[in-house]
């Protein structure tokens, strides 16, 4: 594992604050950006994630090494994410058609849409396929038998995100390139289902849409 990070979280709802608590417990320094003024956010965090620091989106770019996007997908579309200035962003959003309306064509998933809108950021899809209540209930130390697995889909930043996932209590699984994020969205076989490392890998591989990341797949084959 790497040293603790300064972690940014956008969103102070149930998912954002659950992740903030897990990150704090893992020894990370946590900065949370949310709608509303800083004083209101500070009061909210005092109650829901003691130890987290209120910030804004621009402040996260200056202070953090990794930013988790923990808001509804349509909210994320309207955020000034360009202010993150090349940050590594973990997309934990989901699109819910009953409340957010039809999505339209997105064969590579919603993270690919965000990445296309903000190509200067480094994107990963992760932490979206388990509920906020599962995050704290199922987190376990590394080495625990049958630890819950969490997918990490990204074109280039799997190692950093996987280490973060590991530190907060889950078994990270390389899910291939960012476009494979569609395999862990609502409606997929993986979404909302408890998986260990082996069963998650099998479930992803069984989906006809699964595409391995060429370079990482070659590297794993060479180590085998």
mmCIF file of C-alpha atoms in Angstrom:
data_model
loop_
_atom_site.group_PDB
_atom_site.id
_atom_site.type_symbol
_atom_site.label_atom_id
_atom_site.label_comp_id
_atom_site.label_asym_id
_atom_site.label_seq_id
_atom_site.Cartn_x
_atom_site.Cartn_y
_atom_site.Cartn_z
ATOM 1 C CA UNK A 1 0.000 0.000 0.000
ATOM 2 C CA UNK A 2 1.044 3.561 -0.640
ATOM 3 C CA UNK A 3 1.120 6.337 1.940
ATOM 4 C CA UNK A 4 -2.166 8.006 2.966
ATOM 5 C CA UNK A 5 -3.590 10.457 0.445
ATOM 6 C CA UNK A 6 -5.399 13.746 0.525
ATOM 7 C CA UNK A 7 -8.721 12.523 -0.851
ATOM 8 C CA UNK A 8 -11.378 14.791 -2.313
ATOM 9 C CA UNK A 9 -15.050 13.854 -2.404
ATOM 10 C CA UNK A 10 -17.649 15.743 -4.399
ATOM 11 C CA UNK A 11 -21.008 15.216 -2.737
ATOM 12 C CA UNK A 12 -21.986 15.003 0.912
ATOM 13 C CA UNK A 13 -24.987 12.724 0.591
ATOM 14 C CA UNK A 14 -25.159 9.182 1.888
ATOM 15 C CA UNK A 15 -22.547 7.796 -0.521
ATOM 16 C CA UNK A 16 -20.158 10.718 -0.147
ATOM 17 C CA UNK A 17 -20.233 10.739 3.639
ATOM 18 C CA UNK A 18 -19.951 6.936 3.875
ATOM 19 C CA UNK A 19 -16.836 7.097 1.688
ATOM 20 C CA UNK A 20 -15.514 10.004 3.742
ATOM 21 C CA UNK A 21 -15.832 7.983 6.953
ATOM 22 C CA UNK A 22 -14.135 4.964 5.405
ATOM 23 C CA UNK A 23 -11.310 7.090 4.007
ATOM 24 C CA UNK A 24 -10.774 8.807 7.353
ATOM 25 C CA UNK A 25 -10.719 5.450 9.132
ATOM 26 C CA UNK A 26 -8.070 4.299 6.636
ATOM 27 C CA UNK A 27 -5.835 7.230 7.597
ATOM 28 C CA UNK A 28 -6.495 9.464 4.606
ATOM 29 C CA UNK A 29 -7.041 13.198 4.880
ATOM 30 C CA UNK A 30 -10.480 13.978 3.443
ATOM 31 C CA UNK A 31 -11.793 17.144 1.794
ATOM 32 C CA UNK A 32 -15.467 17.320 0.805
ATOM 33 C CA UNK A 33 -17.053 19.706 -1.701
ATOM 34 C CA UNK A 34 -20.806 20.072 -1.606
ATOM 35 C CA UNK A 35 -23.485 22.501 -2.690
ATOM 36 C CA UNK A 36 -24.081 25.332 -0.254
ATOM 37 C CA UNK A 37 -21.812 27.687 1.622
ATOM 38 C CA UNK A 38 -18.718 26.505 3.477
ATOM 39 C CA UNK A 39 -20.167 27.137 6.952
ATOM 40 C CA UNK A 40 -23.180 24.925 6.188
ATOM 41 C CA UNK A 41 -20.932 22.215 4.769
ATOM 42 C CA UNK A 42 -18.659 22.347 7.807
ATOM 43 C CA UNK A 43 -21.665 21.881 10.092
ATOM 44 C CA UNK A 44 -22.916 18.972 7.984
ATOM 45 C CA UNK A 45 -19.531 17.244 8.019
ATOM 46 C CA UNK A 46 -19.194 17.682 11.775
ATOM 47 C CA UNK A 47 -22.291 15.511 12.110
ATOM 48 C CA UNK A 48 -21.753 13.032 9.267
ATOM 49 C CA UNK A 49 -17.983 12.722 8.743
ATOM 50 C CA UNK A 50 -16.078 14.197 11.703
ATOM 51 C CA UNK A 51 -12.537 15.031 10.647
ATOM 52 C CA UNK A 52 -13.381 15.788 7.015
ATOM 53 C CA UNK A 53 -12.671 19.330 5.809
ATOM 54 C CA UNK A 54 -15.181 21.390 3.831
ATOM 55 C CA UNK A 55 -13.898 22.583 0.453
ATOM 56 C CA UNK A 56 -15.029 23.572 -3.013
ATOM 57 C CA UNK A 57 -14.278 21.927 -6.346
ATOM 58 C CA UNK A 58 -11.393 24.239 -7.214
ATOM 59 C CA UNK A 59 -9.889 23.638 -3.778
ATOM 60 C CA UNK A 60 -9.897 19.884 -4.341
ATOM 61 C CA UNK A 61 -7.572 20.301 -7.319
ATOM 62 C CA UNK A 62 -5.027 22.097 -5.156
ATOM 63 C CA UNK A 63 -5.215 19.842 -2.114
ATOM 64 C CA UNK A 64 -5.944 16.279 -3.195
ATOM 65 C CA UNK A 65 -4.357 13.416 -5.102
ATOM 66 C CA UNK A 66 -7.614 11.632 -5.888
ATOM 67 C CA UNK A 67 -11.196 12.887 -6.204
ATOM 68 C CA UNK A 68 -14.313 10.727 -5.845
ATOM 69 C CA UNK A 69 -17.415 11.914 -7.667
ATOM 70 C CA UNK A 70 -20.349 10.896 -5.440
ATOM 71 C CA UNK A 71 -23.398 12.716 -6.804
ATOM 72 C CA UNK A 72 -26.215 11.703 -9.198
ATOM 73 C CA UNK A 73 -25.033 11.405 -12.792
ATOM 74 C CA UNK A 74 -27.115 14.305 -14.101
ATOM 75 C CA UNK A 75 -25.754 16.511 -11.324
ATOM 76 C CA UNK A 76 -22.227 15.526 -12.322
ATOM 77 C CA UNK A 77 -22.904 16.606 -15.902
ATOM 78 C CA UNK A 78 -23.538 20.150 -14.708
ATOM 79 C CA UNK A 79 -20.577 20.510 -12.364
ATOM 80 C CA UNK A 80 -17.565 22.702 -13.276
ATOM 81 C CA UNK A 81 -15.226 19.716 -13.279
ATOM 82 C CA UNK A 82 -12.755 21.580 -15.481
ATOM 83 C CA UNK A 83 -11.704 23.308 -12.248
ATOM 84 C CA UNK A 84 -10.148 20.015 -11.122
ATOM 85 C CA UNK A 85 -7.258 20.759 -13.478
ATOM 86 C CA UNK A 86 -6.132 17.307 -14.625
ATOM 87 C CA UNK A 87 -7.060 15.455 -11.431
ATOM 88 C CA UNK A 88 -7.546 11.718 -11.052
ATOM 89 C CA UNK A 89 -11.325 11.285 -10.706
ATOM 90 C CA UNK A 90 -13.112 8.157 -9.497
ATOM 91 C CA UNK A 91 -16.628 8.183 -10.927
ATOM 92 C CA UNK A 92 -18.956 6.601 -8.362
ATOM 93 C CA UNK A 93 -22.091 8.040 -9.990
ATOM 94 C CA UNK A 94 -25.060 6.137 -11.351
ATOM 95 C CA UNK A 95 -27.791 7.151 -13.736
ATOM 96 C CA UNK A 96 -31.309 6.369 -12.497
ATOM 97 C CA UNK A 97 -33.780 6.651 -15.352
ATOM 98 C CA UNK A 98 -36.932 6.869 -13.155
ATOM 99 C CA UNK A 99 -35.643 10.057 -11.507
ATOM 100 C CA UNK A 100 -33.182 11.428 -14.073
ATOM 101 C CA UNK A 101 -34.940 10.636 -17.331
ATOM 102 C CA UNK A 102 -33.725 8.639 -20.348
ATOM 103 C CA UNK A 103 -29.982 8.488 -20.804
ATOM 104 C CA UNK A 104 -29.721 8.109 -24.556
ATOM 105 C CA UNK A 105 -26.983 6.155 -26.355
ATOM 106 C CA UNK A 106 -24.091 5.290 -24.046
ATOM 107 C CA UNK A 107 -22.600 1.952 -25.158
ATOM 108 C CA UNK A 108 -19.450 2.545 -23.099
ATOM 109 C CA UNK A 109 -21.296 3.696 -20.008
ATOM 110 C CA UNK A 110 -21.828 6.988 -18.239
ATOM 111 C CA UNK A 111 -18.192 7.403 -17.201
ATOM 112 C CA UNK A 112 -17.207 7.511 -20.855
ATOM 113 C CA UNK A 113 -19.661 10.377 -21.351
ATOM 114 C CA UNK A 114 -18.096 12.319 -18.467
ATOM 115 C CA UNK A 115 -14.613 11.580 -19.782
ATOM 116 C CA UNK A 116 -15.575 12.832 -23.236
ATOM 117 C CA UNK A 117 -16.857 16.062 -21.692
ATOM 118 C CA UNK A 118 -13.699 16.473 -19.573
ATOM 119 C CA UNK A 119 -10.827 14.795 -21.464
ATOM 120 C CA UNK A 120 -8.176 16.613 -19.435
ATOM 121 C CA UNK A 121 -9.106 14.616 -16.326
ATOM 122 C CA UNK A 122 -7.937 11.066 -15.603
ATOM 123 C CA UNK A 123 -10.989 8.876 -15.099
ATOM 124 C CA UNK A 124 -11.824 5.607 -13.379
ATOM 125 C CA UNK A 125 -15.177 3.943 -12.751
ATOM 126 C CA UNK A 126 -15.447 2.364 -9.310
ATOM 127 C CA UNK A 127 -17.398 2.185 -6.041
ATOM 128 C CA UNK A 128 -20.747 2.678 -7.785
ATOM 129 C CA UNK A 129 -21.967 -0.921 -7.788
ATOM 130 C CA UNK A 130 -22.501 -1.256 -4.038
ATOM 131 C CA UNK A 131 -24.926 0.722 -1.907
ATOM 132 C CA UNK A 132 -23.907 3.276 0.695
ATOM 133 C CA UNK A 133 -25.138 0.907 3.433
ATOM 134 C CA UNK A 134 -22.928 -1.882 2.027
ATOM 135 C CA UNK A 135 -19.841 0.329 2.108
ATOM 136 C CA UNK A 136 -19.543 0.403 5.877
ATOM 137 C CA UNK A 137 -21.226 -2.939 6.556
ATOM 138 C CA UNK A 138 -19.006 -4.926 4.167
ATOM 139 C CA UNK A 139 -15.629 -3.186 4.500
ATOM 140 C CA UNK A 140 -12.999 -5.627 5.784
ATOM 141 C CA UNK A 141 -9.212 -5.563 6.331
ATOM 142 C CA UNK A 142 -6.913 -6.824 3.581
ATOM 143 C CA UNK A 143 -6.417 -10.576 3.777
ATOM 144 C CA UNK A 144 -9.946 -11.308 5.024
ATOM 145 C CA UNK A 145 -11.372 -14.465 3.448
ATOM 146 C CA UNK A 146 -14.165 -13.770 0.959
ATOM 147 C CA UNK A 147 -13.677 -10.012 1.216
ATOM 148 C CA UNK A 148 -16.124 -8.041 -0.937
ATOM 149 C CA UNK A 149 -14.656 -7.097 -4.310
ATOM 150 C CA UNK A 150 -15.013 -3.764 -6.087
ATOM 151 C CA UNK A 151 -14.352 -3.247 -9.795
ATOM 152 C CA UNK A 152 -11.978 -0.576 -11.086
ATOM 153 C CA UNK A 153 -12.359 0.288 -14.779
ATOM 154 C CA UNK A 154 -9.888 2.792 -16.193
ATOM 155 C CA UNK A 155 -7.704 3.399 -19.185
ATOM 156 C CA UNK A 156 -4.599 4.248 -17.196
ATOM 157 C CA UNK A 157 -4.954 4.815 -13.426
ATOM 158 C CA UNK A 158 -5.894 1.435 -11.988
ATOM 159 C CA UNK A 159 -3.017 1.142 -9.492
ATOM 160 C CA UNK A 160 -3.761 4.320 -7.522
ATOM 161 C CA UNK A 161 -7.500 3.711 -7.431
ATOM 162 C CA UNK A 162 -7.062 0.030 -6.562
ATOM 163 C CA UNK A 163 -4.868 0.975 -3.625
ATOM 164 C CA UNK A 164 -7.517 3.423 -2.391
ATOM 165 C CA UNK A 165 -10.244 0.772 -2.708
ATOM 166 C CA UNK A 166 -8.039 -1.682 -0.808
ATOM 167 C CA UNK A 167 -7.286 0.753 2.006
ATOM 168 C CA UNK A 168 -10.956 1.545 2.634
ATOM 169 C CA UNK A 169 -11.831 -2.133 2.955
ATOM 170 C CA UNK A 170 -12.513 -3.817 -0.376
ATOM 171 C CA UNK A 171 -10.757 -6.193 -2.746
ATOM 172 C CA UNK A 172 -9.985 -4.255 -5.944
ATOM 173 C CA UNK A 173 -10.498 -6.010 -9.277
ATOM 174 C CA UNK A 174 -9.112 -4.629 -12.543
ATOM 175 C CA UNK A 175 -12.190 -4.422 -14.761
ATOM 176 C CA UNK A 176 -10.299 -3.315 -17.860
ATOM 177 C CA UNK A 177 -10.626 0.015 -19.700
ATOM 178 C CA UNK A 178 -13.004 2.804 -18.729
ATOM 179 C CA UNK A 179 -15.618 1.680 -21.254
ATOM 180 C CA UNK A 180 -16.109 -1.483 -19.197
ATOM 181 C CA UNK A 181 -17.729 0.731 -16.580
ATOM 182 C CA UNK A 182 -20.976 -0.111 -18.371
ATOM 183 C CA UNK A 183 -20.636 -3.627 -16.907
ATOM 184 C CA UNK A 184 -21.099 -2.364 -13.338
ATOM 185 C CA UNK A 185 -23.911 0.128 -13.915
ATOM 186 C CA UNK A 186 -27.545 -0.333 -12.812
ATOM 187 C CA UNK A 187 -29.113 -3.200 -14.731
ATOM 188 C CA UNK A 188 -25.883 -5.168 -15.042
ATOM 189 C CA UNK A 189 -25.331 -8.594 -13.476
ATOM 190 C CA UNK A 190 -22.717 -7.114 -11.151
ATOM 191 C CA UNK A 191 -24.625 -4.104 -9.846
ATOM 192 C CA UNK A 192 -25.798 -4.466 -6.249
ATOM 193 C CA UNK A 193 -24.535 -8.044 -5.967
ATOM 194 C CA UNK A 194 -21.989 -9.301 -3.435
ATOM 195 C CA UNK A 195 -18.887 -10.663 -5.178
ATOM 196 C CA UNK A 196 -15.503 -11.877 -4.059
ATOM 197 C CA UNK A 197 -12.446 -11.323 -6.236
ATOM 198 C CA UNK A 198 -12.909 -14.599 -8.121
ATOM 199 C CA UNK A 199 -16.652 -14.303 -8.663
ATOM 200 C CA UNK A 200 -16.416 -10.669 -9.770
ATOM 201 C CA UNK A 201 -13.713 -11.493 -12.302
ATOM 202 C CA UNK A 202 -15.852 -14.352 -13.625
ATOM 203 C CA UNK A 203 -18.997 -12.204 -13.839
ATOM 204 C CA UNK A 204 -17.183 -9.484 -15.766
ATOM 205 C CA UNK A 205 -15.560 -11.953 -18.152
ATOM 206 C CA UNK A 206 -18.888 -13.646 -18.857
ATOM 207 C CA UNK A 207 -20.445 -10.413 -20.127
ATOM 208 C CA UNK A 208 -20.256 -10.308 -23.910
ATOM 209 C CA UNK A 209 -19.360 -6.613 -23.761
ATOM 210 C CA UNK A 210 -16.207 -7.175 -21.683
ATOM 211 C CA UNK A 211 -12.994 -5.912 -23.292
ATOM 212 C CA UNK A 212 -9.606 -6.512 -21.637
ATOM 213 C CA UNK A 213 -7.160 -3.640 -21.397
ATOM 214 C CA UNK A 214 -4.508 -4.673 -23.977
ATOM 215 C CA UNK A 215 -1.415 -3.579 -22.063
ATOM 216 C CA UNK A 216 -2.534 -4.789 -18.635
ATOM 217 C CA UNK A 217 -3.779 -8.098 -20.027
ATOM 218 C CA UNK A 218 -0.416 -8.663 -21.716
ATOM 219 C CA UNK A 219 1.436 -7.829 -18.512
ATOM 220 C CA UNK A 220 -0.680 -10.275 -16.485
ATOM 221 C CA UNK A 221 -0.112 -13.006 -19.064
ATOM 222 C CA UNK A 222 3.652 -12.437 -18.873
ATOM 223 C CA UNK A 223 3.574 -12.818 -15.081
ATOM 224 C CA UNK A 224 1.508 -16.008 -15.216
#
